[in-house]
Coordinates of C-alpha atoms and ligand atoms in Angstrom, one line a residue:
M146 CA 16.5 -22.4 -12.9
L147 CA 15.3 -19.1 -11.6
E148 CA 18.1 -16.6 -10.9
I149 CA 16.9 -16.3 -7.2
A150 CA 17.1 -20.1 -6.7
K151 CA 20.6 -20.2 -8.2
R152 CA 21.7 -17.3 -6.0
F153 CA 20.2 -19.0 -3.0
H154 CA 22.2 -22.1 -3.6
D155 CA 25.4 -20.0 -4.1
L156 CA 24.8 -18.2 -0.8
F157 CA 23.4 -20.9 1.5
G158 CA 24.8 -24.1 -0.1
A159 CA 21.4 -25.8 -0.6
A160 CA 18.3 -25.4 -2.8
P161 CA 15.3 -23.3 -1.5
E162 CA 12.3 -25.3 -0.3
V163 CA 9.8 -22.7 -1.4
L164 CA 9.6 -19.6 -3.6
A165 CA 6.8 -17.1 -3.1
A166 CA 5.9 -13.8 -4.6
A167 CA 3.7 -10.9 -3.4
P168 CA 2.9 -7.6 -5.3
G169 CA 3.0 -3.9 -4.4
R170 CA -0.3 -2.0 -4.8
V171 CA -1.9 1.1 -6.0
N172 CA -5.0 2.4 -4.3
L173 CA -7.7 3.5 -6.7
I174 CA -9.7 5.3 -4.0
G175 CA -10.3 5.0 -0.2
E176 CA -7.2 6.8 1.3
H177 CA -6.5 7.0 5.0
I178 CA -9.6 5.2 6.0
D179 CA -8.4 1.6 6.4
Y180 CA -7.6 2.4 10.1
S181 CA -11.2 3.8 10.5
D182 CA -12.9 0.6 9.5
G183 CA -13.6 2.0 6.0
F184 CA -14.0 0.4 2.6
V185 CA -11.0 0.8 0.3
L186 CA -10.5 -0.1 -3.4
P187 CA -6.8 -0.9 -4.2
F188 CA -5.4 -3.2 -6.8
A189 CA -2.1 -5.2 -7.0
I190 CA 0.5 -4.0 -9.5
S191 CA 2.6 -6.4 -11.6
D192 CA 5.8 -5.7 -9.7
T193 CA 6.5 -8.2 -7.0
T194 CA 8.9 -9.2 -4.3
V195 CA 10.0 -12.8 -4.5
V196 CA 11.4 -14.7 -1.6
A197 CA 13.3 -18.0 -1.5
L198 CA 13.1 -19.9 1.8
A199 CA 14.5 -23.1 3.3
K200 CA 14.1 -24.3 6.9
R201 CA 17.2 -25.0 8.9
P202 CA 17.8 -27.8 11.4
D203 CA 19.1 -25.2 14.0
D204 CA 17.8 -21.9 15.3
L205 CA 19.7 -19.6 13.0
I206 CA 18.0 -17.0 10.8
R207 CA 19.9 -15.7 7.8
I208 CA 18.4 -13.1 5.5
A209 CA 20.0 -11.8 2.3
S210 CA 18.8 -9.6 -0.5
M211 CA 19.5 -9.8 -4.2
Q212 CA 19.6 -6.0 -4.2
K213 CA 22.2 -5.7 -1.3
S214 CA 24.7 -8.3 -2.1
S215 CA 27.1 -7.9 0.8
D216 CA 24.5 -7.8 3.5
I217 CA 23.6 -11.0 5.2
V218 CA 21.6 -10.4 8.4
E219 CA 21.9 -13.1 11.0
M220 CA 19.9 -13.6 14.2
H221 CA 19.1 -16.5 16.6
L222 CA 15.4 -17.5 16.9
Q223 CA 15.4 -16.7 20.6
D224 CA 16.6 -13.1 19.9
L225 CA 13.6 -12.3 17.7
A226 CA 12.0 -9.3 19.4
P227 CA 10.7 -5.9 18.3
H228 CA 13.6 -3.5 17.9
K229 CA 14.2 -0.1 16.4
G230 CA 16.7 0.5 13.7
E231 CA 17.0 1.3 10.0
S232 CA 17.5 -2.2 8.6
W233 CA 15.1 -3.3 5.9
A234 CA 15.5 -6.8 7.4
R235 CA 13.3 -5.9 10.3
Y236 CA 10.3 -6.3 8.0
A237 CA 11.3 -9.9 7.4
L238 CA 12.2 -10.6 11.0
G239 CA 8.9 -9.2 12.1
V240 CA 7.0 -11.7 10.0
L241 CA 9.0 -14.6 11.3
W242 CA 8.4 -13.3 14.9
V243 CA 4.6 -12.8 14.4
L244 CA 4.2 -16.2 12.8
G245 CA 6.2 -17.9 15.6
V246 CA 8.4 -20.1 13.4
D247 CA 9.9 -22.9 15.4
S248 CA 13.2 -23.4 13.5
G249 CA 15.8 -21.2 11.9
V250 CA 15.4 -20.3 8.2
D251 CA 17.5 -19.1 5.3
L252 CA 15.8 -16.4 3.3
L253 CA 16.8 -14.6 0.1
I254 CA 14.7 -11.7 -1.1
D255 CA 14.4 -10.2 -4.6
G256 CA 12.5 -7.0 -4.2
R257 CA 11.2 -5.6 -7.5
V258 CA 8.6 -3.2 -6.2
P259 CA 10.0 0.3 -6.6
L260 CA 11.2 1.5 -3.1
G261 CA 10.0 4.7 -1.6
A262 CA 7.4 5.3 -4.3
G263 CA 4.4 4.7 -2.1
L264 CA 3.6 1.5 -3.9
S265 CA 3.9 -0.7 -0.7
S266 CA 7.2 -2.4 -1.2
S267 CA 7.1 -3.2 2.5
A268 CA 3.8 -5.0 2.3
A269 CA 5.1 -6.9 -0.7
L270 CA 8.1 -8.0 1.4
E271 CA 6.0 -9.0 4.4
C272 CA 3.4 -10.9 2.4
S273 CA 5.9 -12.8 0.3
I274 CA 7.6 -14.0 3.4
A275 CA 4.3 -14.8 5.2
T276 CA 3.2 -16.8 2.1
A277 CA 6.4 -18.8 2.0
V278 CA 6.4 -19.4 5.8
N279 CA 2.7 -20.4 5.7
H280 CA 3.6 -23.0 3.1
A281 CA 6.9 -24.3 4.4
F282 CA 5.7 -24.6 8.0
N283 CA 2.2 -25.9 7.1
L284 CA 0.6 -23.2 9.2
G285 CA -2.7 -23.3 7.3
L286 CA -3.5 -19.6 7.8
S287 CA -6.1 -18.0 5.7
L288 CA -5.5 -14.8 3.7
P289 CA -7.3 -12.6 6.2
E290 CA -5.2 -14.2 9.0
L291 CA -2.0 -13.6 7.1
A292 CA -3.1 -10.0 6.5
R293 CA -3.7 -9.4 10.2
A294 CA -0.4 -11.1 11.1
T295 CA 1.7 -9.1 8.6
Q296 CA 0.0 -5.8 9.8
K297 CA 0.9 -6.8 13.4
A298 CA 4.5 -7.4 12.3
E299 CA 4.7 -3.9 10.8
N300 CA 2.9 -2.3 13.8
D301 CA 4.5 -4.1 16.7
Y302 CA 7.9 -5.3 15.4
V303 CA 8.9 -2.5 12.9
G304 CA 6.9 0.2 14.8
V305 CA 5.0 1.6 11.8
P306 CA 1.3 2.3 12.7
C307 CA 0.0 1.3 9.3
G308 CA -3.6 0.1 8.6
I309 CA -4.6 -3.2 7.0
M310 CA -5.0 -2.2 3.3
D311 CA -1.6 -2.8 1.8
Q312 CA -1.1 -6.3 3.2
S313 CA -4.7 -7.3 2.4
V314 CA -4.5 -6.4 -1.2
S315 CA -1.0 -7.8 -1.6
L316 CA -2.4 -11.1 -0.4
M317 CA -5.9 -11.2 -1.8
A318 CA -5.8 -9.4 -5.2
Q319 CA -7.1 -11.0 -8.3
P320 CA -5.9 -10.2 -11.8
G321 CA -8.1 -7.8 -13.7
S322 CA -9.9 -6.6 -10.6
A323 CA -9.6 -4.0 -7.9
L324 CA -10.3 -5.3 -4.4
L325 CA -13.2 -3.8 -2.6
L326 CA -12.1 -4.5 1.0
D327 CA -14.1 -4.0 4.1
C328 CA -11.4 -3.1 6.6
R329 CA -13.6 -3.9 9.5
D330 CA -14.0 -7.7 8.9
L331 CA -11.7 -8.1 5.8
S332 CA -14.5 -9.4 3.6
S333 CA -13.9 -8.5 0.0
E334 CA -15.4 -8.3 -3.4
N335 CA -13.4 -8.3 -6.7
I336 CA -14.5 -5.3 -8.8
P337 CA -13.4 -5.7 -12.5
F338 CA -11.1 -2.9 -13.4
L339 CA -10.4 -3.4 -17.1
I340 CA -9.9 0.0 -18.6
A341 CA -7.8 -0.8 -21.7
P342 CA -10.9 -1.9 -23.7
Q343 CA -12.3 1.6 -22.9
G344 CA -9.2 3.2 -24.4
L345 CA -8.1 4.3 -20.9
E346 CA -5.0 3.9 -18.9
L347 CA -4.1 4.6 -15.3
L348 CA -0.7 6.4 -15.2
I349 CA 1.2 6.0 -12.0
I350 CA 3.5 9.0 -11.3
D351 CA 6.3 8.5 -8.8
T352 CA 7.1 12.0 -7.7
Q353 CA 10.4 10.7 -6.1
A354 CA 9.6 13.0 -3.2
H355 CA 9.7 11.8 0.4
H356 CA 9.0 14.4 3.0
K357 CA 10.1 13.9 6.6
L358 CA 6.6 14.5 7.9
V359 CA 5.7 11.1 6.7
D360 CA 6.2 9.2 10.0
G361 CA 4.8 11.6 12.6
G362 CA 2.2 12.9 10.1
Y363 CA 0.6 9.5 9.6
A364 CA 0.3 8.7 13.3
E365 CA -1.0 12.2 14.0
R366 CA -3.8 11.8 11.4
R367 CA -4.7 8.5 12.8
A368 CA -4.9 9.9 16.3
S369 CA -7.3 12.7 15.1
C370 CA -9.7 10.1 13.7
E371 CA -9.5 8.2 17.0
K372 CA -10.2 11.4 18.9
A373 CA -13.3 12.2 16.7
V374 CA -14.6 8.7 17.4
A375 CA -14.0 9.0 21.2
E376 CA -15.5 12.4 21.4
L377 CA -18.6 11.6 19.4
G378 CA -19.1 8.4 21.4
I379 CA -19.4 6.2 18.2
S380 CA -17.7 2.9 17.5
S381 CA -16.0 4.1 14.3
L382 CA -16.2 6.7 11.6
R383 CA -17.7 4.0 9.5
D384 CA -20.9 4.2 11.6
I385 CA -21.8 7.8 10.9
S386 CA -23.1 9.3 7.6
V387 CA -21.7 12.5 6.2
A388 CA -24.9 14.4 7.2
Q389 CA -24.9 13.1 10.7
Y390 CA -21.2 13.9 11.1
A391 CA -21.7 17.5 9.8
A392 CA -24.6 18.0 12.2
R393 CA -22.3 17.3 15.2
Q394 CA -19.5 19.7 14.1
S395 CA -19.8 21.9 17.2
E396 CA -18.8 18.9 19.4
L397 CA -15.3 18.7 17.9
D398 CA -12.4 21.1 17.7
P399 CA -11.8 22.4 14.1
V400 CA -8.8 20.2 13.3
T401 CA -10.3 17.0 14.6
Y402 CA -13.6 17.8 12.7
I403 CA -11.9 18.4 9.4
R404 CA -9.8 15.2 9.6
G405 CA -12.8 13.1 10.4
F406 CA -14.7 14.9 7.6
H407 CA -12.2 13.6 5.1
A408 CA -12.7 10.1 6.4
V409 CA -16.5 10.1 6.3
T410 CA -16.6 11.7 2.8
E411 CA -13.9 9.3 1.5
M412 CA -15.9 6.3 2.7
K413 CA -18.8 7.5 0.6
R414 CA -16.6 8.2 -2.4
V415 CA -15.3 4.6 -2.4
L416 CA -18.9 3.2 -2.6
D417 CA -19.7 5.7 -5.3
A418 CA -16.6 4.7 -7.2
V419 CA -17.7 1.1 -7.2
E420 CA -21.1 2.1 -8.6
A421 CA -19.3 4.2 -11.3
L422 CA -17.1 1.2 -12.2
K423 CA -20.0 -1.2 -12.3
S424 CA -21.7 1.1 -14.8
N425 CA -18.5 1.8 -16.8
N426 CA -18.9 5.5 -15.9
F427 CA -15.3 6.6 -16.1
T428 CA -16.2 10.3 -16.1
R429 CA -17.8 9.9 -12.7
L430 CA -14.8 7.8 -11.5
G431 CA -12.5 10.6 -12.6
E432 CA -14.6 13.2 -10.6
L433 CA -14.4 11.0 -7.5
L434 CA -10.6 10.7 -7.9
N435 CA -10.4 14.5 -8.1
Q436 CA -12.7 15.0 -5.0
S437 CA -10.5 12.5 -3.1
H438 CA -7.4 14.4 -3.9
R439 CA -8.9 17.7 -2.9
S440 CA -10.0 16.2 0.4
L441 CA -6.6 14.7 1.1
R442 CA -4.9 18.0 0.1
D443 CA -7.2 20.5 1.9
D444 CA -8.9 18.6 4.7
Y445 CA -6.6 15.8 5.7
T446 CA -3.5 17.8 4.6
V447 CA -1.3 14.9 3.6
S448 CA -0.4 16.0 0.1
C449 CA 2.7 17.9 -0.9
P450 CA 3.7 20.3 -3.7
E451 CA 5.1 17.5 -5.9
L452 CA 1.9 15.5 -5.7
N453 CA -0.2 18.5 -6.3
L454 CA 1.8 19.5 -9.3
A455 CA 1.6 16.0 -10.8
V456 CA -2.2 16.0 -10.3
D457 CA -2.8 19.5 -11.6
T458 CA -0.6 18.9 -14.6
A459 CA -2.3 15.7 -15.5
L460 CA -5.7 17.4 -15.3
E461 CA -4.5 20.3 -17.5
Q462 CA -3.5 17.6 -20.0
G463 CA -7.1 16.3 -20.0
A464 CA -7.0 13.4 -17.5
L465 CA -10.4 12.4 -16.4
G466 CA -9.2 12.4 -12.8
A467 CA -6.1 12.3 -10.7
R468 CA -5.1 12.0 -7.1
M469 CA -2.3 11.2 -4.7
V470 CA -2.2 7.6 -3.4
G471 CA -0.9 6.0 -0.2
G472 CA 0.1 7.7 3.0
G473 CA 1.1 11.0 1.3
F474 CA 3.8 13.6 1.9
G475 CA 5.5 12.2 -1.2
G476 CA 5.3 8.9 -3.1
S477 CA 3.0 8.5 -6.1
A478 CA -0.1 9.9 -7.7
I479 CA -2.4 8.3 -10.2
A480 CA -4.1 9.8 -13.3
L481 CA -6.9 8.2 -15.3
M482 CA -6.6 9.3 -19.0
R483 CA -7.1 8.2 -22.5
T484 CA -4.3 5.9 -23.7
E485 CA -3.3 8.4 -26.4
Q486 CA -2.8 11.2 -23.8
V487 CA -0.2 9.2 -21.8
K488 CA 3.0 10.3 -23.6
R489 CA 2.0 13.9 -23.7
C490 CA 1.0 13.9 -20.1
E491 CA 4.3 12.3 -19.0
S492 CA 6.3 15.0 -20.9
A493 CA 4.2 17.8 -19.4
I494 CA 4.7 16.5 -15.9
T495 CA 8.4 16.1 -16.5
K496 CA 8.7 19.6 -17.8
A497 CA 6.6 21.1 -14.9
F498 CA 8.8 19.2 -12.4
S499 CA 12.0 20.5 -14.0
E500 CA 10.6 24.1 -14.0
A501 CA 9.7 23.8 -10.3
N502 CA 13.2 22.4 -9.5
F503 CA 11.7 19.1 -8.3
K504 CA 13.5 15.8 -8.8
A505 CA 12.6 14.1 -12.1
P506 CA 9.4 12.0 -11.7
R507 CA 9.2 8.3 -12.8
F508 CA 6.2 6.8 -14.6
F509 CA 4.7 3.4 -14.5
T510 CA 1.5 1.7 -15.7
S511 CA 0.3 -1.6 -14.4
L512 CA -2.7 -3.8 -15.1
P513 CA -4.4 -5.1 -11.9
S514 CA -2.4 -8.2 -11.1
A515 CA -2.5 -11.3 -8.9
G516 CA -2.0 -11.4 -5.2
A517 CA 0.6 -13.4 -3.3
H518 CA 1.3 -16.9 -4.4
V519 CA 3.7 -19.8 -4.1
I520 CA 5.7 -20.2 -7.3
P521 CA 5.5 -23.8 -8.5
S522 CA 8.9 -25.4 -8.6
Ligands
GLA637 C1 -0.2 3.6 4.0 C2 -0.6 2.6 5.0 C3 -2.0 2.1 4.7 C4 -3.0 3.2 4.5 C5 -2.5 4.2 3.5 C6 -3.3 5.4 3.4 O1 0.0 3.0 2.8 O2 0.3 1.5 5.1 O3 -2.5 1.2 5.8 O4 -3.4 3.8 5.7 O5 -1.2 4.6 3.9 O6 -4.6 5.0 2.8

């Protein structure tokens, strides 16, 4: 029996009805444009969060975590309502709230996506629970419906103004592919991302940095994009080309203009990256990753010294391209390089971080992996 099922039985005195898993993600390219209706190109990593769930005959909700053994969060169904606080359990409660479960549940969570690394451990948690609830309560929701629901849980219950990318890829990803997601209508295409046969690897560098700006900074960038849309009188930044946008520079204040400039150029880079992947042109892909990083660093200003040092060091070591991923102000960077460069690059980044008195970085690699699924019993 799986460890989580055994533990569930020990804690709650019965077997779980359903086990479901959902992965974290890395975004190849298309950063900070999901909330502007853009295209993004993330893939699921192999680390997942697994949840064990059983319905209860009453209205009690009990939530426990394999990682926090003493902590069982309890709440009655009728008390489910958005609330502030620090508890990780709000992500789980938010999903139960948004899906409108009609009985209590026991939930045990085994979160194996590294926390605080910008690899979407929160989306993995939300999507594993949504997948389990969809199955146990026979809700019949599609993957795009689950993506919208879990985003709403995070926006309205937890209070984080995230876009739709992380939940979508956690739910929809296919092994071996990156997910070209249209964030406007959630249609998607699987773009094969098999770099090992090309002698390449995508190194994920967790800088272990988490700067305080992260919460306010994200909302502020989002607000700038909304302001650009409102002032230009367009329906979204998706609906304007780079040239058209540049021609209207004088209509926007400098900060709003440059934030929107990141968005419109990044949208183009995603489509160019898909072309590069389809023609196995990894040199071009690397250039696009570099351009994306510069745009996030200089125009959108969501990078930080640790991310820049990781990227610069990887490039000095011969990486084809490197960039920060996720919301920024800390978290992880990715670097595309030849497999034989990986070890040397890791050592160089570790040394550079130590010389800069930064926390020691962590390194991961991951093949593009499967999206959320019920684990057969
Ligand atoms: C976070 C958010 C996503 C997305 C990225 C930046 O991961 O949760 O919705 O906006 O930042 O691309």
